[in-house]
PDB file of C-alpha atoms in Angstrom:
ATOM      1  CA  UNK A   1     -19.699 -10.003  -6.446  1.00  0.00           C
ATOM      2  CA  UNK A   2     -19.099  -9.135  -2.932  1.00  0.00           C
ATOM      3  CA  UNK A   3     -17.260 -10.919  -0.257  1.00  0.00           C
ATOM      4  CA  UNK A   4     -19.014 -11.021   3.133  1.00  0.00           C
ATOM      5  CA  UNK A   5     -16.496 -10.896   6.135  1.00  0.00           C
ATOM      6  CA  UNK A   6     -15.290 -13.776   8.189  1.00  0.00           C
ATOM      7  CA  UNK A   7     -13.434 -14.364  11.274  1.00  0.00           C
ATOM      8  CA  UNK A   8     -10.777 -16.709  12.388  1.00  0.00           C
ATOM      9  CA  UNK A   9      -8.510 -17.060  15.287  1.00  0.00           C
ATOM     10  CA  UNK A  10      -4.964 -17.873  14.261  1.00  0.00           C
ATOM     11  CA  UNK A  11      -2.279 -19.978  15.387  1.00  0.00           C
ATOM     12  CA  UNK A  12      -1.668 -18.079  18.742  1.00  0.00           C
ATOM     13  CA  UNK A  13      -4.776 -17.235  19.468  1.00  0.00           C
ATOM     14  CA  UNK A  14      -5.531 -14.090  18.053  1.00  0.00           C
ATOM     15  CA  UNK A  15      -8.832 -13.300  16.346  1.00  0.00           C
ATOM     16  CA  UNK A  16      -8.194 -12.433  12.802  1.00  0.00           C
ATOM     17  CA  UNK A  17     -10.786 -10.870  10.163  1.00  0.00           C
ATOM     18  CA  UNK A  18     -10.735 -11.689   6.907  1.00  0.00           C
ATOM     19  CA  UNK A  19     -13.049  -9.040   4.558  1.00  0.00           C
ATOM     20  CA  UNK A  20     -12.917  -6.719   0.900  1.00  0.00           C
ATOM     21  CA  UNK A  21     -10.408  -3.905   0.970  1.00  0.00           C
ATOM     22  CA  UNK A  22     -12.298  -0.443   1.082  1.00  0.00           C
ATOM     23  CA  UNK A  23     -11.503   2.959   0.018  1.00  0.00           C
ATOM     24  CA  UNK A  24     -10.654   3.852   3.633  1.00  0.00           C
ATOM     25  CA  UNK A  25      -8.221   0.940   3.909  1.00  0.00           C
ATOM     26  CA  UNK A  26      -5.660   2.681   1.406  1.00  0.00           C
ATOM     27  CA  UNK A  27      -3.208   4.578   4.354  1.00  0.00           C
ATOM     28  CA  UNK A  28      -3.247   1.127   5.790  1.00  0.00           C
ATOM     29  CA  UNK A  29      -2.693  -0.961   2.972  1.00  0.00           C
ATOM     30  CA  UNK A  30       0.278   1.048   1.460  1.00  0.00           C
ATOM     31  CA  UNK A  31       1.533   1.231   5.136  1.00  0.00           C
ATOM     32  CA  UNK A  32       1.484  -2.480   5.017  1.00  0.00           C
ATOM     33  CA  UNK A  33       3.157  -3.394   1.666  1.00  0.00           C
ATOM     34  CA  UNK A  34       5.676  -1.696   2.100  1.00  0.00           C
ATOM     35  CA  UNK A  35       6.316  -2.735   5.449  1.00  0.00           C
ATOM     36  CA  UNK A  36       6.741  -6.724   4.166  1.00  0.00           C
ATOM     37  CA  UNK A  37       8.541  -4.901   0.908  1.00  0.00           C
ATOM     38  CA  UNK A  38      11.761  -3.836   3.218  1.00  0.00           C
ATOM     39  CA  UNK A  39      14.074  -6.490   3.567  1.00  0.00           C
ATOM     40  CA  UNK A  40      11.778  -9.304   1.292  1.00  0.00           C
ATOM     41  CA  UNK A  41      13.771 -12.151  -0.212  1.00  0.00           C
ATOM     42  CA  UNK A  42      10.734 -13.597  -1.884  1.00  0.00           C
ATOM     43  CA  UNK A  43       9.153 -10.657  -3.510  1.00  0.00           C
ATOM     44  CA  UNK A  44      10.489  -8.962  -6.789  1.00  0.00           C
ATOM     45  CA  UNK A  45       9.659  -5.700  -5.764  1.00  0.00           C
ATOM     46  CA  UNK A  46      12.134  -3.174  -3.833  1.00  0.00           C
ATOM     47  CA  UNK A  47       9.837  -1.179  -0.849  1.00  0.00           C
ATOM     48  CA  UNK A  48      11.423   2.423  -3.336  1.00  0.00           C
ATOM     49  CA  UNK A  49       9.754   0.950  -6.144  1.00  0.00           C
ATOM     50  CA  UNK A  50       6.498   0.097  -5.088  1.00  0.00           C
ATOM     51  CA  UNK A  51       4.573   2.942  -7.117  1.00  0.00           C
ATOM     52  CA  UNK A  52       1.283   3.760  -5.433  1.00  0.00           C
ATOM     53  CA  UNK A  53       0.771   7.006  -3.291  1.00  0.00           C
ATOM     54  CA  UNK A  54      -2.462   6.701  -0.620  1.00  0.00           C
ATOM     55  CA  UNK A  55      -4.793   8.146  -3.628  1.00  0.00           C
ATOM     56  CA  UNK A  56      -3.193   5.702  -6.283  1.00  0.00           C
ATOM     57  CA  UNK A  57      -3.682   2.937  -3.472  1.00  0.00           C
ATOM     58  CA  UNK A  58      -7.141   4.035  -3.245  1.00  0.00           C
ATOM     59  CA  UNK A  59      -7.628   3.977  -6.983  1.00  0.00           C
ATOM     60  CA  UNK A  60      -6.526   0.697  -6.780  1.00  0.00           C
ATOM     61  CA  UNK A  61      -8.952  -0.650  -4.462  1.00  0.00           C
ATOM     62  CA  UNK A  62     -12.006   1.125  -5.998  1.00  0.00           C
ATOM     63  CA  UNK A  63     -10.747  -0.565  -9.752  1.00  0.00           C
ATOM     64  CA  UNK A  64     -10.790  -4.189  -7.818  1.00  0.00           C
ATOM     65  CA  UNK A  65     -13.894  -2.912  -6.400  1.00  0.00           C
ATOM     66  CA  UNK A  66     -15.828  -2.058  -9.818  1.00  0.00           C
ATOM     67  CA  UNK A  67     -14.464  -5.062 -11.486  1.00  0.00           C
ATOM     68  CA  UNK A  68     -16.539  -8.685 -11.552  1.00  0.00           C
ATOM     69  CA  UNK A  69     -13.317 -10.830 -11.929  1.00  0.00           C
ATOM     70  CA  UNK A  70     -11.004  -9.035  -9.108  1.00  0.00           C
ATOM     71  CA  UNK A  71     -10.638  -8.752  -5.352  1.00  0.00           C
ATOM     72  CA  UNK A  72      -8.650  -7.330  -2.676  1.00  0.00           C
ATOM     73  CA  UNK A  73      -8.845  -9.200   0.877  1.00  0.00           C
ATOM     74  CA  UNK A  74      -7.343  -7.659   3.919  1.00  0.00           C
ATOM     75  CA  UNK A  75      -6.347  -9.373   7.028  1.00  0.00           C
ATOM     76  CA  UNK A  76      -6.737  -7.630  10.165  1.00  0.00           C
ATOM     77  CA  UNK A  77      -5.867  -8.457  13.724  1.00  0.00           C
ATOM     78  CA  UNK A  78      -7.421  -5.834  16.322  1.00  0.00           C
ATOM     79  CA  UNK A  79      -7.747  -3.720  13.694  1.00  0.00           C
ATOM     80  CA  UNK A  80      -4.450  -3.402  12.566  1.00  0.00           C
ATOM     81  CA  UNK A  81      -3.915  -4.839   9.050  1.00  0.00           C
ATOM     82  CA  UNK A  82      -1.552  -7.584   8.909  1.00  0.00           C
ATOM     83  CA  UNK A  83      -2.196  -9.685   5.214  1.00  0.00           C
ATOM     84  CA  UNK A  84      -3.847  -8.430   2.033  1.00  0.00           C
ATOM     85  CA  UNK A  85      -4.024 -10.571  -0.913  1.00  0.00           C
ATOM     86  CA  UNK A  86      -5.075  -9.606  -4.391  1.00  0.00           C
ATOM     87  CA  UNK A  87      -6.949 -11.334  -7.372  1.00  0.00           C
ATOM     88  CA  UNK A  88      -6.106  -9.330 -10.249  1.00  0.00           C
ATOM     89  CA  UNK A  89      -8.513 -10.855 -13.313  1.00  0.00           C
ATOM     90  CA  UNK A  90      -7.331 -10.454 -16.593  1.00  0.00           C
ATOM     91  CA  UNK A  91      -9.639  -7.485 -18.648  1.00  0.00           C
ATOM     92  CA  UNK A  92      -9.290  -8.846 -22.349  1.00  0.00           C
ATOM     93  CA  UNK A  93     -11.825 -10.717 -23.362  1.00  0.00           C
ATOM     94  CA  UNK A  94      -9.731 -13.978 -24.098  1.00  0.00           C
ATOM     95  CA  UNK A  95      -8.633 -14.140 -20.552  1.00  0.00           C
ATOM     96  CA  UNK A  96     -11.097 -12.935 -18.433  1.00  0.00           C
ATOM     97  CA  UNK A  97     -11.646 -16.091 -17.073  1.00  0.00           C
ATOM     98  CA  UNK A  98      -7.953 -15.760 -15.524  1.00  0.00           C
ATOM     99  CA  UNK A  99      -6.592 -14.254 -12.727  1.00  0.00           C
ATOM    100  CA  UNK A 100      -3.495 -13.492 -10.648  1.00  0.00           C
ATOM    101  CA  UNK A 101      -2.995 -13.695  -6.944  1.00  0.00           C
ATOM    102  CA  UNK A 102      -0.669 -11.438  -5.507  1.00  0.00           C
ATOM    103  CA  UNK A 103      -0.164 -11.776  -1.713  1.00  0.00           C
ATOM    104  CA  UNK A 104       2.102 -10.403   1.192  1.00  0.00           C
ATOM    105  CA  UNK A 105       1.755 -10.743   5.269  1.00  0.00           C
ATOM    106  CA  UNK A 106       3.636  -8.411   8.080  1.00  0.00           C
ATOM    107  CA  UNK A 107       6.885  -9.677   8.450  1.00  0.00           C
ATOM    108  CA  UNK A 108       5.308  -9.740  12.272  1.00  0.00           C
ATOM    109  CA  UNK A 109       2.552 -12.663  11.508  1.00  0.00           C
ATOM    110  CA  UNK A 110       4.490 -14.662   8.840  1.00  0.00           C
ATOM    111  CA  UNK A 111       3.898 -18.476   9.811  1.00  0.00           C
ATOM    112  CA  UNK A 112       0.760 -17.652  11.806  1.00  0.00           C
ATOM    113  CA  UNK A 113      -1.424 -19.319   9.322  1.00  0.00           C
ATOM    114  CA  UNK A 114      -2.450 -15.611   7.947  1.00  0.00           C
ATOM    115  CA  UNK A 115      -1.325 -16.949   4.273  1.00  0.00           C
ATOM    116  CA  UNK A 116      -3.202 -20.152   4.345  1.00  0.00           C
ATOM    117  CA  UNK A 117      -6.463 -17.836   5.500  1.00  0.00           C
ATOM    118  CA  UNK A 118      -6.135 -15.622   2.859  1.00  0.00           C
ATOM    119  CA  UNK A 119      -5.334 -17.813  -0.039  1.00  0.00           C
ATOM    120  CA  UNK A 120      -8.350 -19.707   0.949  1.00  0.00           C
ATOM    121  CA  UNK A 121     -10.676 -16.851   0.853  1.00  0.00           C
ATOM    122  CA  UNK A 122      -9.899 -15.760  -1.955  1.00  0.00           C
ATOM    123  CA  UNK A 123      -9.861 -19.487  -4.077  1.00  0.00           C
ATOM    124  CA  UNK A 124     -13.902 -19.844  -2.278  1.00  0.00           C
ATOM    125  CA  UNK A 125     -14.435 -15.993  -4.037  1.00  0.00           C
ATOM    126  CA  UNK A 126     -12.586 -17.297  -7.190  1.00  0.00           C
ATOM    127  CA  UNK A 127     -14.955 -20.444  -6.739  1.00  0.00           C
ATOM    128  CA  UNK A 128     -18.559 -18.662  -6.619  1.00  0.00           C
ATOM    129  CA  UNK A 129     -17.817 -15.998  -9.545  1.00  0.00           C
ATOM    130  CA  UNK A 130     -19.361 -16.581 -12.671  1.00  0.00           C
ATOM    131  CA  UNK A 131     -16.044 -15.349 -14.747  1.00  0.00           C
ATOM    132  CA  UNK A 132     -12.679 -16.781 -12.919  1.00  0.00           C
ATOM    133  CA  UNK A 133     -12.389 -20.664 -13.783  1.00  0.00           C
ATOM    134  CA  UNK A 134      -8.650 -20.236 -13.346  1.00  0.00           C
ATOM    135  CA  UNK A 135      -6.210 -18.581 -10.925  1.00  0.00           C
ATOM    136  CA  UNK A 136      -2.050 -18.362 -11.284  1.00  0.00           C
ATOM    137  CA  UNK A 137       0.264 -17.206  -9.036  1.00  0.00           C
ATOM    138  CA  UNK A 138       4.266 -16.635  -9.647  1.00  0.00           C
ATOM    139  CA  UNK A 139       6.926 -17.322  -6.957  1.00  0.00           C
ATOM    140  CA  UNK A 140      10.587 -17.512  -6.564  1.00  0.00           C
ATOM    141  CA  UNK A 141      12.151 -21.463  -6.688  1.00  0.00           C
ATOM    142  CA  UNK A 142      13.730 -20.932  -3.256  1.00  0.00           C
ATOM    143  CA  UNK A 143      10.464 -19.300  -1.108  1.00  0.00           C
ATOM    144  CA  UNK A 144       9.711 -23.106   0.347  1.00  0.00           C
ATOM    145  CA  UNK A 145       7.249 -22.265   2.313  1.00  0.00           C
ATOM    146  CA  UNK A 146       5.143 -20.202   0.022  1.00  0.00           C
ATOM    147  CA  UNK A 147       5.433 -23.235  -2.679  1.00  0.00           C
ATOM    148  CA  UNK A 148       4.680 -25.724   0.230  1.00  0.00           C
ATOM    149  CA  UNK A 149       1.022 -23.396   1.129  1.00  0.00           C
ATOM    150  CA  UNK A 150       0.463 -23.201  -2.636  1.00  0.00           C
ATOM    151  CA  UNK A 151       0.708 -27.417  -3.008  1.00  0.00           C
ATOM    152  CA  UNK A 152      -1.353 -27.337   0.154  1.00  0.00           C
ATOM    153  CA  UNK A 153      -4.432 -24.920  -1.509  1.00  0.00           C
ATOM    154  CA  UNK A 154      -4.111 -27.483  -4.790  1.00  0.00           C
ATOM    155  CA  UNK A 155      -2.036 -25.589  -6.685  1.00  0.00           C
ATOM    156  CA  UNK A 156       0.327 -27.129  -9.397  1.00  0.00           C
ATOM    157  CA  UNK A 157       3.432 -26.134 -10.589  1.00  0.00           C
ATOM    158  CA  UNK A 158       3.213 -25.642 -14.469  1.00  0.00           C
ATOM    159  CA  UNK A 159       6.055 -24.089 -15.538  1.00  0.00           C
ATOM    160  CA  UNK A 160       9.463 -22.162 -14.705  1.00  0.00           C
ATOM    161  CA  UNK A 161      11.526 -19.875 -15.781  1.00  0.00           C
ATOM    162  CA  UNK A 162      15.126 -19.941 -15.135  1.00  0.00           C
ATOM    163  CA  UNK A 163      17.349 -16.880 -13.642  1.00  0.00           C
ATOM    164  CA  UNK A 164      14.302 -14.685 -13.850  1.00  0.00           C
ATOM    165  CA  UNK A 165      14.686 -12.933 -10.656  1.00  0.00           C
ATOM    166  CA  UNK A 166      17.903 -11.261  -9.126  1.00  0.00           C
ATOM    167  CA  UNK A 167      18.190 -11.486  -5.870  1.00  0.00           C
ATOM    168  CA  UNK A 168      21.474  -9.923  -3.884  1.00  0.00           C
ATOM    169  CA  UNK A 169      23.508 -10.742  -7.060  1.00  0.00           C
ATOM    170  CA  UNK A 170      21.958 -14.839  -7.267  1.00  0.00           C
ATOM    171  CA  UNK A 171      19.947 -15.659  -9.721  1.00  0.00           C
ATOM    172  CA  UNK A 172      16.819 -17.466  -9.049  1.00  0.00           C
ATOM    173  CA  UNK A 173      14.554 -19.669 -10.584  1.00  0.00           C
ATOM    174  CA  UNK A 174      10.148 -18.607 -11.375  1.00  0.00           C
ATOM    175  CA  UNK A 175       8.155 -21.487 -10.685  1.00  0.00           C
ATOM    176  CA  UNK A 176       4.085 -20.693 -12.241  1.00  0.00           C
ATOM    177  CA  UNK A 177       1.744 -22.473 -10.187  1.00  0.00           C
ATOM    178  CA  UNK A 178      -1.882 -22.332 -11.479  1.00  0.00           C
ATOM    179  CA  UNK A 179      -5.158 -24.355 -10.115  1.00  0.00           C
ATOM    180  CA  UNK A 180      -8.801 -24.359 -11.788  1.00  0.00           C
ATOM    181  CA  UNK A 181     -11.793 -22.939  -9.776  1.00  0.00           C
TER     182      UNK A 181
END
């Protein structure tokens, strides 16, 4: 199922288009992730040990692409990409109606409304496929405004998991937030 571009214009102004990740987009989307990797508090990834190369990011966004129950949606402001979120759907059989949103935004255009854009793209894709009838996310107890966005888009908080991420030598709480589509 394919997911037909759209633009916005964000909180100051800017024009912002929201479309499918492409082959082509890999240099630019590895660029990206690991730019909001450096320095994150509210992702459990370290920027050395995000894995992908530009041909493993491309492999990456021609799986999503050949898939029925997953997406990739970039953000892009002039275009410069500045948001990507993922729907990863589950491939066995039992759980294929499931999938997992993964999301991250240039430290730049955090609190721009970029998030809120994104999150509801990809919930109206979740919404018209045949397959996905529920999405999940993960995030860390402390990242207020992500959990704040997530109540906003109808998630609900189903579960967590305590001292499952260390952060600078604190232990922090997973909340799972999951909504139906």
């Amino acid at each position: 199922m394919s997911f037909f571009s759209k633009t916005y214009t964000s909180k100051s102004n800017e024009l912002i288009t929201i479309r499918q990740a492409i082959s082509d987009d890999a240099p630019a989307l590895l660029k990206l992730k690991l730019q909001y990797l450096k320095g994150t508090l509210t992702l459990p990834l370290f920027e050395s040990e995000y894995p992908n190369d530009i041909d493993q990011e491309r492999d990456l966004i021609e799986r999503f692409q050949s898939e029925k129950n997953s997406i990739i949606l970039v953000a892009l402001c002039e275009n410069v990409m500045i948001g990507n979120i993922d729907l990863t759907g589950s491939w066995r059989k039992k759980m294929e109606h499931t999938g997992m949103i993964g999301m991250g935004i240039h430290t730049e255009w955090q609190n721009q409304g970029i998030g809120t854009l994104l999150l509801q793209n990809i919930i109206d894709w979740a919404k018209q496929n045949e397959i996905l009838k529920t999405v999940w996310l993960e995030v860390y107890k402390n990242n207020y405004p992500g959990i704040a966005l997530y109540k906003k888009i109808e998630f609900i908080q189903s579960g967590i998991i305590p001292n499952f991420f260390l952060e600078k030598e604190t232990y922090i709480d997973k909340i799972i937030m999951y909504r139906e589509v």
